[in-house]
mmCIF file of C-alpha atoms and ligand atoms in Angstrom:
data_model
loop_
_atom_site.group_PDB
_atom_site.id
_atom_site.type_symbol
_atom_site.label_atom_id
_atom_site.label_comp_id
_atom_site.label_asym_id
_atom_site.label_seq_id
_atom_site.Cartn_x
_atom_site.Cartn_y
_atom_site.Cartn_z
ATOM 1 C CA UNK A 236 0.000 0.000 0.000
ATOM 2 C CA UNK A 237 1.456 3.395 -0.955
ATOM 3 C CA UNK A 238 1.582 6.304 1.474
ATOM 4 C CA UNK A 239 -0.992 8.014 -0.664
ATOM 5 C CA UNK A 240 -3.344 5.084 -0.336
ATOM 6 C CA UNK A 241 -3.223 5.311 3.465
ATOM 7 C CA UNK A 242 -4.949 8.656 3.290
ATOM 8 C CA UNK A 243 -7.810 7.614 1.066
ATOM 9 C CA UNK A 244 -11.112 7.769 2.972
ATOM 10 C CA UNK A 245 -12.716 4.436 3.799
ATOM 11 C CA UNK A 246 -16.257 4.071 2.477
ATOM 12 C CA UNK A 247 -17.002 1.590 5.294
ATOM 13 C CA UNK A 248 -16.310 4.266 7.916
ATOM 14 C CA UNK A 249 -18.870 6.775 6.621
ATOM 15 C CA UNK A 250 -22.386 7.302 7.893
ATOM 16 C CA UNK A 251 -24.863 7.810 5.073
ATOM 17 C CA UNK A 252 -25.015 11.636 5.303
ATOM 18 C CA UNK A 253 -21.207 11.756 5.192
ATOM 19 C CA UNK A 254 -21.140 9.382 2.236
ATOM 20 C CA UNK A 255 -23.657 11.561 0.408
ATOM 21 C CA UNK A 256 -21.566 14.638 1.163
ATOM 22 C CA UNK A 257 -18.419 12.882 -0.079
ATOM 23 C CA UNK A 258 -20.141 12.056 -3.369
ATOM 24 C CA UNK A 259 -21.378 15.629 -3.783
ATOM 25 C CA UNK A 260 -17.794 16.732 -3.270
ATOM 26 C CA UNK A 261 -16.855 14.446 -6.152
ATOM 27 C CA UNK A 262 -19.389 16.324 -8.307
ATOM 28 C CA UNK A 263 -21.972 13.516 -8.108
ATOM 29 C CA UNK A 264 -25.593 13.528 -7.022
ATOM 30 C CA UNK A 265 -26.126 12.918 -3.295
ATOM 31 C CA UNK A 266 -28.297 9.868 -3.993
ATOM 32 C CA UNK A 267 -25.188 8.033 -5.196
ATOM 33 C CA UNK A 268 -24.045 8.066 -1.574
ATOM 34 C CA UNK A 269 -27.230 6.288 -0.543
ATOM 35 C CA UNK A 270 -26.740 3.719 -3.307
ATOM 36 C CA UNK A 271 -23.188 2.987 -2.186
ATOM 37 C CA UNK A 272 -24.274 2.767 1.452
ATOM 38 C CA UNK A 273 -26.925 0.244 0.432
ATOM 39 C CA UNK A 274 -24.406 -1.867 -1.498
ATOM 40 C CA UNK A 275 -22.018 -1.991 1.437
ATOM 41 C CA UNK A 276 -24.394 -2.439 4.332
ATOM 42 C CA UNK A 277 -27.567 -3.935 2.910
ATOM 43 C CA UNK A 278 -26.178 -6.052 0.106
ATOM 44 C CA UNK A 279 -22.860 -6.913 1.705
ATOM 45 C CA UNK A 280 -20.632 -6.001 -1.232
ATOM 46 C CA UNK A 281 -16.939 -5.615 -0.384
ATOM 47 C CA UNK A 282 -15.689 -4.273 -3.706
ATOM 48 C CA UNK A 283 -16.866 -1.120 -5.478
ATOM 49 C CA UNK A 284 -16.487 -2.931 -8.802
ATOM 50 C CA UNK A 285 -19.535 -5.017 -7.865
ATOM 51 C CA UNK A 286 -21.817 -1.980 -7.441
ATOM 52 C CA UNK A 287 -23.447 -2.611 -10.778
ATOM 53 C CA UNK A 288 -25.984 0.213 -10.804
ATOM 54 C CA UNK A 289 -23.230 2.822 -10.607
ATOM 55 C CA UNK A 290 -21.786 4.133 -13.876
ATOM 56 C CA UNK A 291 -18.508 2.416 -14.694
ATOM 57 C CA UNK A 292 -16.501 5.628 -14.543
ATOM 58 C CA UNK A 293 -17.862 6.364 -11.060
ATOM 59 C CA UNK A 294 -16.894 2.880 -9.913
ATOM 60 C CA UNK A 295 -13.387 3.431 -11.279
ATOM 61 C CA UNK A 296 -13.164 6.762 -9.546
ATOM 62 C CA UNK A 297 -14.347 5.327 -6.241
ATOM 63 C CA UNK A 298 -11.746 2.573 -6.512
ATOM 64 C CA UNK A 299 -9.041 5.166 -7.124
ATOM 65 C CA UNK A 300 -10.045 7.715 -4.494
ATOM 66 C CA UNK A 301 -11.491 5.614 -1.645
ATOM 67 C CA UNK A 302 -10.890 2.309 0.024
ATOM 68 C CA UNK A 303 -13.566 -0.109 1.223
ATOM 69 C CA UNK A 304 -12.255 -2.108 4.163
ATOM 70 C CA UNK A 305 -13.896 -5.276 5.421
ATOM 71 C CA UNK A 306 -12.489 -7.532 8.165
ATOM 72 C CA UNK A 307 -11.438 -10.883 6.759
ATOM 73 C CA UNK A 308 -12.662 -14.156 8.194
ATOM 74 C CA UNK A 309 -9.547 -15.908 9.523
ATOM 75 C CA UNK A 310 -11.226 -18.801 11.249
ATOM 76 C CA UNK A 311 -14.670 -20.022 12.140
ATOM 77 C CA UNK A 312 -15.584 -22.632 14.701
ATOM 78 C CA UNK A 313 -18.903 -24.148 15.696
ATOM 79 C CA UNK A 314 -19.831 -25.326 19.171
ATOM 80 C CA UNK A 315 -21.872 -28.459 19.789
ATOM 81 C CA UNK A 316 -24.701 -26.130 20.923
ATOM 82 C CA UNK A 317 -24.763 -24.208 17.620
ATOM 83 C CA UNK A 318 -22.857 -21.174 18.874
ATOM 84 C CA UNK A 319 -20.247 -20.084 16.380
ATOM 85 C CA UNK A 320 -17.079 -18.139 17.034
ATOM 86 C CA UNK A 321 -15.534 -16.047 14.290
ATOM 87 C CA UNK A 322 -11.926 -14.915 14.343
ATOM 88 C CA UNK A 323 -11.645 -11.808 12.198
ATOM 89 C CA UNK A 324 -8.503 -10.138 10.928
ATOM 90 C CA UNK A 325 -8.417 -6.349 10.679
ATOM 91 C CA UNK A 326 -6.543 -4.280 8.113
ATOM 92 C CA UNK A 327 -3.564 -3.807 10.465
ATOM 93 C CA UNK A 328 -3.297 -7.535 11.138
ATOM 94 C CA UNK A 329 -4.865 -7.381 14.603
ATOM 95 C CA UNK A 330 -7.495 -9.997 15.345
ATOM 96 C CA UNK A 331 -10.811 -9.877 17.141
ATOM 97 C CA UNK A 332 -13.567 -12.332 17.898
ATOM 98 C CA UNK A 333 -17.289 -12.150 17.254
ATOM 99 C CA UNK A 334 -19.818 -14.770 18.246
ATOM 100 C CA UNK A 335 -23.101 -15.939 16.741
ATOM 101 C CA UNK A 336 -25.565 -17.301 19.290
ATOM 102 C CA UNK A 337 -28.635 -18.892 17.690
ATOM 103 C CA UNK A 338 -32.131 -19.245 19.144
ATOM 104 C CA UNK A 339 -31.976 -17.448 22.473
ATOM 105 C CA UNK A 340 -34.880 -17.225 21.382
ATOM 106 C CA UNK A 341 -33.721 -14.698 18.796
ATOM 107 C CA UNK A 342 -30.564 -14.844 16.742
ATOM 108 C CA UNK A 343 -27.840 -12.839 18.423
ATOM 109 C CA UNK A 344 -24.513 -11.444 17.253
ATOM 110 C CA UNK A 345 -22.036 -10.765 20.054
ATOM 111 C CA UNK A 346 -19.724 -8.035 18.791
ATOM 112 C CA UNK A 347 -16.412 -6.582 19.988
ATOM 113 C CA UNK A 348 -15.737 -2.853 20.405
ATOM 114 C CA UNK A 349 -11.997 -2.946 21.189
ATOM 115 C CA UNK A 350 -8.987 -5.155 20.538
ATOM 116 C CA UNK A 351 -8.527 -6.379 24.115
ATOM 117 C CA UNK A 352 -9.835 -4.339 27.035
ATOM 118 C CA UNK A 353 -8.395 -1.933 29.590
ATOM 119 C CA UNK A 354 -10.859 -2.719 32.381
ATOM 120 C CA UNK A 355 -8.970 -5.752 33.756
ATOM 121 C CA UNK A 356 -11.915 -7.353 35.582
ATOM 122 C CA UNK A 357 -10.457 -10.097 37.764
ATOM 123 C CA UNK A 358 -12.404 -12.982 36.198
ATOM 124 C CA UNK A 359 -12.314 -11.968 32.530
ATOM 125 C CA UNK A 360 -9.882 -13.456 30.063
ATOM 126 C CA UNK A 361 -10.159 -10.559 27.620
ATOM 127 C CA UNK A 362 -9.122 -8.268 30.483
ATOM 128 C CA UNK A 363 -5.837 -10.187 30.736
ATOM 129 C CA UNK A 364 -4.902 -9.015 27.248
ATOM 130 C CA UNK A 365 -4.928 -5.348 28.144
ATOM 131 C CA UNK A 366 -6.092 -2.855 25.556
ATOM 132 C CA UNK A 367 -4.360 -3.011 22.180
ATOM 133 C CA UNK A 368 -6.559 -0.401 20.502
ATOM 134 C CA UNK A 369 -10.073 0.831 19.914
ATOM 135 C CA UNK A 370 -12.035 -0.478 16.981
ATOM 136 C CA UNK A 371 -13.280 2.011 14.424
ATOM 137 C CA UNK A 372 -16.999 2.297 13.673
ATOM 138 C CA UNK A 373 -16.318 0.585 10.335
ATOM 139 C CA UNK A 374 -14.661 -2.341 12.122
ATOM 140 C CA UNK A 375 -17.504 -2.659 14.629
ATOM 141 C CA UNK A 376 -20.065 -2.648 11.814
ATOM 142 C CA UNK A 377 -17.711 -4.809 9.728
ATOM 143 C CA UNK A 378 -18.141 -7.687 12.185
ATOM 144 C CA UNK A 379 -21.890 -7.569 11.635
ATOM 145 C CA UNK A 380 -21.430 -7.381 7.849
ATOM 146 C CA UNK A 381 -19.104 -10.386 7.857
ATOM 147 C CA UNK A 382 -21.290 -12.491 10.182
ATOM 148 C CA UNK A 383 -24.503 -11.646 8.318
ATOM 149 C CA UNK A 384 -22.840 -12.690 5.054
ATOM 150 C CA UNK A 385 -21.155 -15.818 6.427
ATOM 151 C CA UNK A 386 -24.396 -16.998 8.039
ATOM 152 C CA UNK A 387 -26.607 -15.934 5.101
ATOM 153 C CA UNK A 388 -28.595 -13.791 7.540
ATOM 154 C CA UNK A 389 -28.870 -10.465 5.772
ATOM 155 C CA UNK A 390 -32.637 -10.920 5.541
ATOM 156 C CA UNK A 391 -33.132 -12.466 8.987
ATOM 157 C CA UNK A 392 -33.765 -10.229 12.006
ATOM 158 C CA UNK A 393 -31.112 -10.524 14.686
ATOM 159 C CA UNK A 394 -30.115 -8.893 17.958
ATOM 160 C CA UNK A 395 -26.731 -7.385 18.649
ATOM 161 C CA UNK A 396 -25.068 -7.476 22.047
ATOM 162 C CA UNK A 397 -21.957 -5.378 22.586
ATOM 163 C CA UNK A 398 -20.583 -8.061 24.880
ATOM 164 C CA UNK A 399 -17.574 -9.254 22.926
ATOM 165 C CA UNK A 400 -14.074 -7.989 23.527
ATOM 166 C CA UNK A 401 -13.774 -4.502 24.962
ATOM 167 C CA UNK A 402 -15.648 -1.909 26.975
ATOM 168 C CA UNK A 403 -18.023 -0.092 24.600
ATOM 169 C CA UNK A 404 -18.244 3.074 26.687
ATOM 170 C CA UNK A 405 -14.445 3.283 26.661
ATOM 171 C CA UNK A 406 -14.743 3.670 22.875
ATOM 172 C CA UNK A 407 -17.821 5.848 22.971
ATOM 173 C CA UNK A 408 -17.805 7.833 19.722
ATOM 174 C CA UNK A 409 -16.955 4.948 17.409
ATOM 175 C CA UNK A 410 -19.466 2.671 19.146
ATOM 176 C CA UNK A 411 -22.299 5.190 18.797
ATOM 177 C CA UNK A 412 -21.366 5.889 15.198
ATOM 178 C CA UNK A 413 -21.457 2.138 14.525
ATOM 179 C CA UNK A 414 -24.945 1.914 16.048
ATOM 180 C CA UNK A 415 -26.142 4.736 13.773
ATOM 181 C CA UNK A 416 -24.746 2.973 10.694
ATOM 182 C CA UNK A 417 -26.340 -0.313 11.787
ATOM 183 C CA UNK A 418 -29.725 1.361 12.382
ATOM 184 C CA UNK A 419 -29.807 3.109 8.997
ATOM 185 C CA UNK A 420 -32.807 1.928 6.957
ATOM 186 C CA UNK A 421 -30.604 1.831 3.814
ATOM 187 C CA UNK A 422 -28.359 -0.651 5.587
ATOM 188 C CA UNK A 423 -29.019 -3.620 7.856
ATOM 189 C CA UNK A 424 -31.640 -1.511 9.692
ATOM 190 C CA UNK A 425 -31.010 -3.002 13.130
ATOM 191 C CA UNK A 426 -33.153 -0.833 15.420
ATOM 192 C CA UNK A 427 -31.573 0.287 18.722
ATOM 193 C CA UNK A 428 -34.142 -1.743 20.670
ATOM 194 C CA UNK A 429 -32.482 -4.847 19.188
ATOM 195 C CA UNK A 430 -29.079 -3.735 20.490
ATOM 196 C CA UNK A 431 -27.793 -4.167 24.054
ATOM 197 C CA UNK A 432 -24.757 -2.264 25.248
ATOM 198 C CA UNK A 433 -23.025 -3.856 28.206
ATOM 199 C CA UNK A 434 -20.778 -1.706 30.379
ATOM 200 C CA UNK A 435 -18.754 -1.951 33.516
ATOM 201 C CA UNK A 436 -20.086 1.512 34.467
ATOM 202 C CA UNK A 437 -17.920 4.274 33.048
ATOM 203 C CA UNK A 438 -19.968 6.989 34.666
ATOM 204 C CA UNK A 439 -19.294 10.078 32.495
ATOM 205 C CA UNK A 440 -19.963 8.056 29.344
ATOM 206 C CA UNK A 441 -23.079 6.550 30.918
ATOM 207 C CA UNK A 442 -24.403 10.056 31.608
ATOM 208 C CA UNK A 443 -23.640 10.962 28.002
ATOM 209 C CA UNK A 444 -25.478 7.893 26.751
ATOM 210 C CA UNK A 445 -28.536 9.039 28.688
ATOM 211 C CA UNK A 446 -28.875 12.015 26.342
ATOM 212 C CA UNK A 447 -28.453 10.178 23.021
ATOM 213 C CA UNK A 448 -31.372 10.530 20.603
ATOM 214 C CA UNK A 449 -31.305 6.823 19.801
ATOM 215 C CA UNK A 450 -30.366 4.562 22.591
ATOM 216 C CA UNK A 451 -29.578 0.860 22.863
ATOM 217 C CA UNK A 452 -30.735 -1.284 25.760
ATOM 218 C CA UNK A 453 -28.437 -1.024 28.719
ATOM 219 C CA UNK A 454 -26.724 -3.781 30.688
ATOM 220 C CA UNK A 455 -24.534 -3.005 33.680
ATOM 221 C CA UNK A 456 -21.844 -5.457 34.738
ATOM 222 C CA UNK A 457 -22.367 -5.157 38.489
ATOM 223 C CA UNK A 458 -21.014 -8.438 39.932
ATOM 224 C CA UNK A 459 -21.119 -7.330 43.587
ATOM 225 C CA UNK A 460 -23.467 -5.371 45.857
ATOM 226 C CA UNK A 461 -20.789 -3.534 47.876
ATOM 227 C CA UNK A 462 -17.828 -1.327 47.015
ATOM 228 C CA UNK A 463 -15.534 -3.493 49.094
ATOM 229 C CA UNK A 464 -16.255 -6.600 47.036
ATOM 230 C CA UNK A 465 -16.792 -4.903 43.678
ATOM 231 C CA UNK A 466 -13.515 -3.052 44.066
ATOM 232 C CA UNK A 467 -11.724 -6.402 44.168
ATOM 233 C CA UNK A 468 -13.404 -7.683 41.023
ATOM 234 C CA UNK A 469 -13.784 -4.579 38.889
ATOM 235 C CA UNK A 470 -10.843 -2.155 39.243
ATOM 236 C CA UNK A 471 -12.896 0.717 37.799
ATOM 237 C CA UNK A 472 -15.129 0.570 40.861
ATOM 238 C CA UNK A 473 -12.449 2.471 42.759
ATOM 239 C CA UNK A 474 -13.281 5.420 40.535
ATOM 240 C CA UNK A 475 -17.021 5.014 40.094
ATOM 241 C CA UNK A 476 -18.623 3.229 43.029
ATOM 242 C CA UNK A 477 -21.769 1.139 43.344
ATOM 243 C CA UNK A 478 -23.988 3.919 44.759
ATOM 244 C CA UNK A 479 -23.040 6.317 41.951
ATOM 245 C CA UNK A 480 -23.741 3.716 39.282
ATOM 246 C CA UNK A 481 -27.115 2.834 40.783
ATOM 247 C CA UNK A 482 -28.027 6.527 41.030
ATOM 248 C CA UNK A 483 -27.102 7.017 37.363
ATOM 249 C CA UNK A 484 -29.273 4.031 36.467
ATOM 250 C CA UNK A 485 -32.202 5.484 38.388
ATOM 251 C CA UNK A 486 -31.876 8.691 36.368
ATOM 252 C CA UNK A 487 -31.434 6.857 33.061
ATOM 253 C CA UNK A 488 -34.346 7.583 30.691
ATOM 254 C CA UNK A 489 -35.990 4.269 29.849
ATOM 255 C CA UNK A 490 -38.612 3.601 27.237
ATOM 256 C CA UNK A 491 -41.889 2.160 28.431
ATOM 257 C CA UNK A 492 -41.614 -1.427 29.615
ATOM 258 C CA UNK A 493 -37.830 -1.340 29.315
ATOM 259 C CA UNK A 494 -35.532 -2.346 32.135
ATOM 260 C CA UNK A 495 -31.831 -2.111 32.805
ATOM 261 C CA UNK A 496 -30.155 -5.497 32.926
ATOM 262 C CA UNK A 497 -27.708 -6.058 35.763
ATOM 263 C CA UNK A 498 -25.160 -8.732 34.943
ATOM 264 C CA UNK A 499 -23.736 -10.603 37.906
ATOM 265 C CA UNK A 500 -20.982 -13.143 37.350
ATOM 266 C CA UNK A 501 -21.274 -15.718 40.140
ATOM 267 C CA UNK A 502 -17.928 -16.747 41.642
ATOM 268 C CA UNK A 503 -17.945 -19.627 44.137
ATOM 269 C CA UNK A 504 -17.357 -18.448 47.691
ATOM 270 C CA UNK A 505 -16.679 -14.868 46.581
ATOM 271 C CA UNK A 506 -19.950 -13.125 45.710
ATOM 272 C CA UNK A 507 -22.538 -15.914 45.798
ATOM 273 C CA UNK A 508 -23.633 -15.967 49.449
ATOM 274 C CA UNK A 509 -27.266 -15.508 50.555
ATOM 275 C CA UNK A 510 -26.146 -12.282 52.234
ATOM 276 C CA UNK A 511 -24.788 -10.984 48.887
ATOM 277 C CA UNK A 512 -28.119 -11.863 47.267
ATOM 278 C CA UNK A 513 -30.063 -9.977 49.945
ATOM 279 C CA UNK A 514 -27.817 -6.919 49.599
ATOM 280 C CA UNK A 515 -28.212 -7.041 45.821
ATOM 281 C CA UNK A 516 -32.000 -7.254 46.109
ATOM 282 C CA UNK A 517 -32.009 -4.239 48.407
ATOM 283 C CA UNK A 518 -29.736 -2.284 46.072
ATOM 284 C CA UNK A 519 -31.930 -2.911 43.024
ATOM 285 C CA UNK A 520 -35.296 -2.550 44.765
ATOM 286 C CA UNK A 521 -35.826 0.939 43.392
ATOM 287 C CA UNK A 522 -34.340 0.493 39.904
ATOM 288 C CA UNK A 523 -36.318 -0.682 36.863
ATOM 289 C CA UNK A 524 -34.114 -3.688 36.602
ATOM 290 C CA UNK A 525 -33.733 -7.310 35.750
ATOM 291 C CA UNK A 526 -30.861 -9.436 36.902
ATOM 292 C CA UNK A 527 -28.905 -11.768 34.661
ATOM 293 C CA UNK A 528 -26.827 -14.196 36.680
ATOM 294 C CA UNK A 529 -23.783 -15.554 34.842
ATOM 295 C CA UNK A 530 -22.170 -18.552 36.533
ATOM 296 C CA UNK A 531 -18.456 -18.102 35.914
ATOM 297 C CA UNK A 532 -17.018 -19.570 32.765
ATOM 298 C CA UNK A 533 -13.809 -20.885 34.225
ATOM 299 C CA UNK A 534 -10.562 -20.731 32.285
ATOM 300 C CA UNK A 535 -6.879 -21.317 32.941
ATOM 301 C CA UNK A 536 -5.395 -18.208 34.524
ATOM 302 C CA UNK A 537 -8.699 -17.147 36.076
ATOM 303 C CA UNK A 538 -8.394 -17.550 39.862
ATOM 304 C CA UNK A 539 -12.066 -18.276 40.548
ATOM 305 C CA UNK A 540 -14.473 -21.180 40.373
ATOM 306 C CA UNK A 541 -17.962 -21.638 39.087
ATOM 307 C CA UNK A 542 -20.506 -22.152 41.885
ATOM 308 C CA UNK A 543 -22.622 -25.313 42.040
ATOM 309 C CA UNK A 544 -26.056 -25.287 40.423
ATOM 310 C CA UNK A 545 -27.537 -25.371 43.937
ATOM 311 C CA UNK A 546 -25.674 -22.197 44.916
ATOM 312 C CA UNK A 547 -26.803 -20.497 41.690
ATOM 313 C CA UNK A 548 -30.422 -21.509 42.281
ATOM 314 C CA UNK A 549 -30.332 -20.435 45.910
ATOM 315 C CA UNK A 550 -28.976 -17.026 44.903
ATOM 316 C CA UNK A 551 -31.579 -16.645 42.145
ATOM 317 C CA UNK A 552 -34.416 -17.638 44.480
ATOM 318 C CA UNK A 553 -33.532 -14.979 47.055
ATOM 319 C CA UNK A 554 -33.657 -12.325 44.323
ATOM 320 C CA UNK A 555 -36.921 -13.661 42.898
ATOM 321 C CA UNK A 556 -38.518 -13.863 46.346
ATOM 322 C CA UNK A 557 -37.568 -10.214 46.844
ATOM 323 C CA UNK A 558 -39.572 -9.369 43.715
ATOM 324 C CA UNK A 559 -36.772 -9.022 41.153
ATOM 325 C CA UNK A 560 -36.873 -10.427 37.636
ATOM 326 C CA UNK A 561 -34.050 -12.958 37.444
ATOM 327 C CA UNK A 562 -32.570 -15.106 34.709
ATOM 328 C CA UNK A 563 -29.544 -17.352 34.687
ATOM 329 C CA UNK A 564 -27.456 -17.004 31.547
ATOM 330 C CA UNK A 565 -27.063 -20.313 29.868
ATOM 331 C CA UNK A 566 -23.461 -20.700 28.975
ATOM 332 C CA UNK A 567 -23.091 -21.062 25.232
ATOM 333 C CA UNK A 568 -20.110 -22.173 23.256
ATOM 334 C CA UNK A 569 -17.928 -23.054 26.216
ATOM 335 C CA UNK A 570 -16.378 -25.968 24.319
ATOM 336 C CA UNK A 571 -14.919 -23.500 21.806
ATOM 337 C CA UNK A 572 -14.165 -20.769 24.352
ATOM 338 C CA UNK A 573 -16.796 -18.488 22.885
ATOM 339 C CA UNK A 574 -18.626 -17.970 26.180
ATOM 340 C CA UNK A 575 -18.705 -14.727 28.183
ATOM 341 C CA UNK A 576 -15.290 -13.574 29.249
ATOM 342 C CA UNK A 577 -13.523 -16.226 27.198
ATOM 343 C CA UNK A 578 -12.700 -14.169 24.141
ATOM 344 C CA UNK A 579 -8.999 -13.741 23.759
ATOM 345 C CA UNK A 580 -6.785 -13.746 20.741
ATOM 346 C CA UNK A 581 -3.364 -15.279 20.952
ATOM 347 C CA UNK A 582 -0.300 -13.467 19.762
ATOM 348 C CA UNK A 583 -1.323 -10.023 20.952
ATOM 349 C CA UNK A 584 -0.269 -10.220 24.561
ATOM 350 C CA UNK A 585 2.728 -8.518 26.010
ATOM 351 C CA UNK A 586 3.832 -9.600 29.452
ATOM 352 C CA UNK A 587 4.807 -13.026 30.752
ATOM 353 C CA UNK A 588 2.061 -12.748 33.353
ATOM 354 C CA UNK A 589 -0.465 -12.223 30.635
ATOM 355 C CA UNK A 590 0.906 -15.252 28.791
ATOM 356 C CA UNK A 591 -0.277 -17.387 31.692
ATOM 357 C CA UNK A 592 -3.824 -16.636 30.708
ATOM 358 C CA UNK A 593 -3.368 -17.433 27.067
ATOM 359 C CA UNK A 594 -5.743 -19.909 25.644
ATOM 360 C CA UNK A 595 -4.983 -20.789 22.095
ATOM 361 C CA UNK A 596 -7.863 -20.218 19.755
ATOM 362 C CA UNK A 597 -9.472 -23.471 18.821
ATOM 363 C CA UNK A 598 -7.901 -25.506 21.604
HETATM 364 N N1 LIG B 35 -16.875 -4.626 29.010
HETATM 365 C C1 LIG B 35 -18.293 -4.817 28.937
HETATM 366 C C2 LIG B 35 -18.665 -5.747 27.826
HETATM 367 C C3 LIG B 35 -18.245 -7.197 28.057
HETATM 368 S S1 LIG B 35 -19.698 -8.045 28.264
HETATM 369 C C4 LIG B 35 -18.816 -5.266 30.285
HETATM 370 O O1 LIG B 35 -18.014 -5.585 31.149
HETATM 371 O O2 LIG B 35 -20.019 -5.237 30.508
HETATM 372 C C5 LIG B 35 -19.221 -9.533 28.803
HETATM 373 C C6 LIG B 35 -19.950 -9.957 30.067
HETATM 374 O O3 LIG B 35 -19.381 -11.201 30.431
HETATM 375 C C7 LIG B 35 -19.708 -8.988 31.210
HETATM 376 O O4 LIG B 35 -20.805 -8.921 32.073
HETATM 377 C C8 LIG B 35 -18.555 -9.665 31.885
HETATM 378 O O5 LIG B 35 -18.419 -9.265 33.215
HETATM 379 C C9 LIG B 35 -18.915 -11.115 31.747
HETATM 380 N N2 LIG B 35 -17.758 -11.999 31.935
HETATM 381 C C10 LIG B 35 -16.458 -11.692 31.822
HETATM 382 N N3 LIG B 35 -15.695 -12.754 32.114
HETATM 383 C C11 LIG B 35 -16.534 -13.768 32.401
HETATM 384 C C12 LIG B 35 -16.343 -15.135 32.756
HETATM 385 N N4 LIG B 35 -15.130 -15.665 32.848
HETATM 386 N N5 LIG B 35 -17.436 -15.874 32.989
HETATM 387 C C13 LIG B 35 -18.670 -15.347 32.850
HETATM 388 N N6 LIG B 35 -18.903 -14.088 32.504
HETATM 389 C C14 LIG B 35 -17.851 -13.298 32.291
#
């Protein structure tokens, strides 16, 4: 790639209004921008040469003046339960993982927002990688484009959960831009109500999210009812504590009948006692909430254990008896390390300590 080429704008990174403006700047009609957007996002084309309703000279010009970047599918692996993990390679050679989870009851794409993650939650394998870099909006959307094409699902409705690698609110602008591109009716038209953003509780970004015109569903990774315990599991809690997060959730503008999901990874003997359940119930009593319990997906290098089914049920029952809506997340794709907190890509880690946590893809 020449130095000149590096500077060419990427069609995959442009929202439709920007694409229209770029075409007008090229002396074209604005509607050409909409056509190109539709080819990329609705029809899944990865090469401007294939945009057959554009005049040939325009296609040539686009190829000369822009790039159109799409992540490449490096590897794909299917779990015995139907869950599929996709290893995608980005233009700079970095790799990320995206997961397809069928029938839950909807079809769900679990998408990454960063290469690695800076949050370093004590039980999360991705956190062991550290943050390599943010994904661009085009790369976030690119995962959806690649999965929809690979699974022949461009005409099937699906949900998106931003629960892959990374902390979406730590990459706020690109994540929100990606959601706008995904929602565009000329593209895949995934409405925000079909999208769930999961966050560890980056408070300033959470406040900002509360004022967005279009808003995804919100999930908060809580994992503990007290600052003492949460501080041990989620380092960010030292900055933004439990009470502040709950207060922000109480202020969060929710659509009718919508609730904030509180994710709670259950760790044997750490945060799964009846007392923890009672404290959690008290904490969430005045929030429009539902609780999603996630029994730990254990992995080498993760110093915790998954509680017994009895302990999980006991914890869930205390919450339900206190009037909360509770579900237990069924672990999907554990045999291919596609389950929550198990996404990690080898060859991108730095320190020897981090190497301890390495799980080779496809092991
Ligand atoms: N950074 C965001 C998005 C990741 S979502 C967040 O933390 O919310 C992934 C979910 O899986 C989070 O709730 C996370 O805490 C949880 N998780 C991480 N490691 C896990 C593990 N080993 N077992 C089960 N769940 C895990």
